[in-house]
């Protein structure tokens, strides 16, 4: 199995390192032809406005959307989750996005004092709490009826959700040593 990691901007090296550590072959995705033969895809964190623009420049937006809509498993972390969302709240008006998943993302939802923080969350499908890193993270809102909420903060804000073959997390599991969510993604 080859897992593609979108490598236009952001924390793609860290995802590749985690996948390599658990014995999975990876490929950096920059051009449409890089998608040939990949079975899964990770959209990393970074800056969603920049990644969206680069997707358009590199002619990746439509082929990526088509592959995901055709059922390729995809996992977006942070900016990646924003790019997957049906609607972006507090985005740039002209921000390009894939819009494949029936969730909304509120960008930079934690405000300036709590720009970045770490906490433990309980996530459905994991045997024990997961230590998470949030970096100028979005919150997932208004998940559609076919979405499953996988993790919430203690105040109820949603930070992980899944809709069939699509997984979205507000946080960055690739910046920890814990590979359980990467392993979970490989089972989808
Ligand atoms: N705030 C960033 C954005 O809107 C996301 C931050 C991240 O991916 N860590 O794209």
CSV table of C-alpha atoms and ligand atoms in Angstrom, one decimal:
chain,number,residue,atom,x,y,z
A,1,UNK,CA,0.0,0.0,0.0
A,2,UNK,CA,1.3,3.5,-0.9
A,3,UNK,CA,0.0,6.4,1.1
A,4,UNK,CA,0.2,9.8,-0.6
A,5,UNK,CA,1.0,12.9,1.5
A,6,UNK,CA,0.2,16.2,0.0
A,7,UNK,CA,3.5,18.0,0.0
A,8,UNK,CA,2.8,21.6,-1.1
A,9,UNK,CA,3.3,23.3,2.2
A,10,UNK,CA,3.1,22.5,6.0
A,11,UNK,CA,3.8,19.5,8.1
A,12,UNK,CA,4.1,16.7,5.5
A,13,UNK,CA,7.6,15.4,6.5
A,14,UNK,CA,6.3,14.6,9.9
A,15,UNK,CA,3.4,12.5,8.5
A,16,UNK,CA,5.8,10.7,6.2
A,17,UNK,CA,8.2,10.0,9.1
A,18,UNK,CA,5.4,8.5,11.2
A,19,UNK,CA,4.1,6.3,8.3
A,20,UNK,CA,7.7,5.1,7.5
A,21,UNK,CA,8.2,4.2,11.1
A,22,UNK,CA,5.1,2.0,11.0
A,23,UNK,CA,6.3,0.3,7.8
A,24,UNK,CA,4.1,2.0,5.2
A,25,UNK,CA,5.4,3.3,1.8
A,26,UNK,CA,4.7,7.0,1.2
A,27,UNK,CA,4.8,9.3,-1.7
A,28,UNK,CA,4.9,13.1,-1.8
A,29,UNK,CA,2.1,14.5,-3.9
A,30,UNK,CA,2.8,17.7,-5.8
A,31,UNK,CA,1.5,17.0,-9.3
A,32,UNK,CA,-1.6,15.2,-10.6
A,33,UNK,CA,0.5,12.3,-11.9
A,34,UNK,CA,1.8,11.7,-8.4
A,35,UNK,CA,-1.7,10.4,-7.6
A,36,UNK,CA,-1.4,7.4,-9.9
A,37,UNK,CA,-1.2,4.2,-7.8
A,38,UNK,CA,-1.7,5.7,-4.4
A,39,UNK,CA,-4.4,4.1,-2.2
A,40,UNK,CA,-4.8,6.7,0.6
A,41,UNK,CA,-4.0,10.3,1.1
A,42,UNK,CA,-3.1,12.6,4.0
A,43,UNK,CA,-3.7,16.3,3.8
A,44,UNK,CA,-1.3,17.9,6.3
A,45,UNK,CA,-1.5,20.9,8.6
A,46,UNK,CA,0.0,24.2,7.5
A,47,UNK,CA,-1.8,27.2,6.2
A,48,UNK,CA,-5.0,26.3,4.4
A,49,UNK,CA,-5.2,29.4,2.3
A,50,UNK,CA,-1.7,28.7,1.0
A,51,UNK,CA,-2.2,25.0,0.4
A,52,UNK,CA,-5.5,25.8,-1.4
A,53,UNK,CA,-3.9,28.3,-3.7
A,54,UNK,CA,-1.0,25.9,-4.5
A,55,UNK,CA,-3.5,23.1,-5.2
A,56,UNK,CA,-5.0,25.3,-7.9
A,57,UNK,CA,-1.6,26.4,-9.3
A,58,UNK,CA,-0.4,22.7,-9.5
A,59,UNK,CA,-3.8,21.6,-11.1
A,60,UNK,CA,-4.4,19.3,-8.1
A,61,UNK,CA,-7.7,20.6,-6.8
A,62,UNK,CA,-10.0,18.8,-9.3
A,63,UNK,CA,-8.1,15.5,-9.5
A,64,UNK,CA,-7.8,15.3,-5.7
A,65,UNK,CA,-11.5,16.0,-5.3
A,66,UNK,CA,-12.4,13.4,-7.9
A,67,UNK,CA,-10.3,10.7,-6.2
A,68,UNK,CA,-11.8,11.5,-2.8
A,69,UNK,CA,-15.3,11.5,-4.1
A,70,UNK,CA,-14.6,8.2,-5.8
A,71,UNK,CA,-13.9,6.7,-2.3
A,72,UNK,CA,-10.1,7.1,-1.7
A,73,UNK,CA,-9.6,7.2,2.1
A,74,UNK,CA,-8.3,10.6,3.1
A,75,UNK,CA,-7.3,12.2,6.4
A,76,UNK,CA,-6.9,15.9,6.9
A,77,UNK,CA,-5.1,17.2,10.0
A,78,UNK,CA,-5.8,20.9,10.9
A,79,UNK,CA,-5.4,22.9,7.7
A,80,UNK,CA,-6.0,19.6,5.9
A,81,UNK,CA,-9.4,19.3,7.7
A,82,UNK,CA,-10.2,22.8,6.8
A,83,UNK,CA,-9.6,22.0,3.1
A,84,UNK,CA,-11.9,19.0,3.3
A,85,UNK,CA,-14.9,21.0,4.8
A,86,UNK,CA,-18.1,21.7,3.0
A,87,UNK,CA,-17.9,25.3,4.4
A,88,UNK,CA,-15.1,27.3,6.0
A,89,UNK,CA,-16.0,29.8,8.7
A,90,UNK,CA,-13.6,32.7,9.0
A,91,UNK,CA,-11.8,31.8,5.8
A,92,UNK,CA,-10.7,34.1,3.1
A,93,UNK,CA,-13.5,34.9,0.7
A,94,UNK,CA,-11.6,33.4,-2.3
A,95,UNK,CA,-10.0,30.5,-0.4
A,96,UNK,CA,-10.0,27.5,-2.7
A,97,UNK,CA,-10.9,24.2,-1.0
A,98,UNK,CA,-11.8,20.6,-1.8
A,99,UNK,CA,-15.2,20.8,0.0
A,100,UNK,CA,-15.6,17.0,0.1
A,101,UNK,CA,-16.8,16.4,3.7
A,102,UNK,CA,-20.0,17.3,5.3
A,103,UNK,CA,-18.6,19.4,8.1
A,104,UNK,CA,-17.8,23.0,8.7
A,105,UNK,CA,-14.5,24.3,10.0
A,106,UNK,CA,-14.1,27.4,12.0
A,107,UNK,CA,-10.5,28.6,11.4
A,108,UNK,CA,-8.3,29.8,14.2
A,109,UNK,CA,-11.2,29.0,16.6
A,110,UNK,CA,-9.1,29.2,19.8
A,111,UNK,CA,-8.2,32.9,19.5
A,112,UNK,CA,-4.9,34.5,20.2
A,113,UNK,CA,-4.3,33.6,23.8
A,114,UNK,CA,-4.8,29.9,23.1
A,115,UNK,CA,-3.2,29.9,19.7
A,116,UNK,CA,-1.4,26.7,20.5
A,117,UNK,CA,-1.9,24.2,23.4
A,118,UNK,CA,-1.7,20.6,24.3
A,119,UNK,CA,-4.3,18.4,26.0
A,120,UNK,CA,-5.4,14.8,26.3
A,121,UNK,CA,-8.5,13.8,24.5
A,122,UNK,CA,-10.6,10.6,24.5
A,123,UNK,CA,-11.2,9.4,20.9
A,124,UNK,CA,-13.6,6.8,19.8
A,125,UNK,CA,-11.7,3.8,18.5
A,126,UNK,CA,-8.7,4.3,20.7
A,127,UNK,CA,-8.1,2.3,23.8
A,128,UNK,CA,-6.7,5.1,26.0
A,129,UNK,CA,-6.5,9.0,25.9
A,130,UNK,CA,-4.5,10.6,23.1
A,131,UNK,CA,-2.1,13.5,23.9
A,132,UNK,CA,-2.9,16.2,21.3
A,133,UNK,CA,-1.1,19.3,19.9
A,134,UNK,CA,-3.3,22.1,18.7
A,135,UNK,CA,-1.7,24.8,16.6
A,136,UNK,CA,-3.9,27.7,15.5
A,137,UNK,CA,-6.5,25.0,15.1
A,138,UNK,CA,-9.9,24.9,13.7
A,139,UNK,CA,-13.1,23.5,15.4
A,140,UNK,CA,-15.3,21.2,13.5
A,141,UNK,CA,-19.0,22.4,13.5
A,142,UNK,CA,-22.4,21.2,12.2
A,143,UNK,CA,-21.3,17.7,11.1
A,144,UNK,CA,-23.9,16.3,8.7
A,145,UNK,CA,-26.0,13.2,9.5
A,146,UNK,CA,-23.6,10.8,7.9
A,147,UNK,CA,-20.7,12.1,10.0
A,148,UNK,CA,-19.5,10.4,13.2
A,149,UNK,CA,-18.0,12.6,16.0
A,150,UNK,CA,-14.9,10.9,17.2
A,151,UNK,CA,-13.5,13.4,19.7
A,152,UNK,CA,-14.6,16.5,21.6
A,153,UNK,CA,-13.0,18.7,24.1
A,154,UNK,CA,-14.4,18.8,27.6
A,155,UNK,CA,-16.6,21.8,26.6
A,156,UNK,CA,-18.1,19.8,23.7
A,157,UNK,CA,-16.2,21.4,20.8
A,158,UNK,CA,-15.6,18.8,18.1
A,159,UNK,CA,-12.0,18.1,17.2
A,160,UNK,CA,-12.3,14.8,15.2
A,161,UNK,CA,-14.9,13.4,12.9
A,162,UNK,CA,-15.3,10.8,10.3
A,163,UNK,CA,-17.7,10.5,7.3
A,164,UNK,CA,-17.3,7.0,5.7
A,165,UNK,CA,-13.7,7.1,4.1
A,166,UNK,CA,-13.0,10.7,5.3
A,167,UNK,CA,-11.3,11.5,8.6
A,168,UNK,CA,-10.7,15.0,9.9
A,169,UNK,CA,-8.8,16.0,13.0
A,170,UNK,CA,-8.2,19.6,14.3
A,171,UNK,CA,-5.0,18.6,15.9
A,172,UNK,CA,-1.6,17.2,14.8
A,173,UNK,CA,-1.0,13.5,15.7
A,174,UNK,CA,2.1,13.5,13.5
A,175,UNK,CA,3.9,15.9,16.0
A,176,UNK,CA,3.7,13.3,18.8
A,177,UNK,CA,5.2,9.9,19.2
A,178,UNK,CA,1.8,8.2,19.3
A,179,UNK,CA,1.0,6.5,16.0
A,180,UNK,CA,-2.5,5.1,17.0
A,181,UNK,CA,-4.4,7.5,14.7
A,182,UNK,CA,-2.1,6.8,11.8
A,183,UNK,CA,-2.7,3.1,12.4
A,184,UNK,CA,-6.5,3.7,12.7
A,185,UNK,CA,-6.5,5.7,9.4
A,186,UNK,CA,-4.8,2.7,7.6
A,187,UNK,CA,-7.8,0.5,8.6
A,188,UNK,CA,-10.4,2.9,7.0
B,1,LIG,N1,-4.8,28.2,11.0
B,1,LIG,C1,-4.3,27.4,9.9
B,1,LIG,C2,-5.3,27.6,8.7
B,1,LIG,O1,-6.3,28.2,8.8
B,1,LIG,C3,-4.3,26.0,10.3
B,1,LIG,C4,-3.2,25.7,11.3
B,1,LIG,C5,-2.6,24.3,11.2
B,1,LIG,O2,-2.7,23.6,10.3
B,1,LIG,N2,-1.8,24.0,12.2
B,1,LIG,O3,-5.0,27.1,7.7
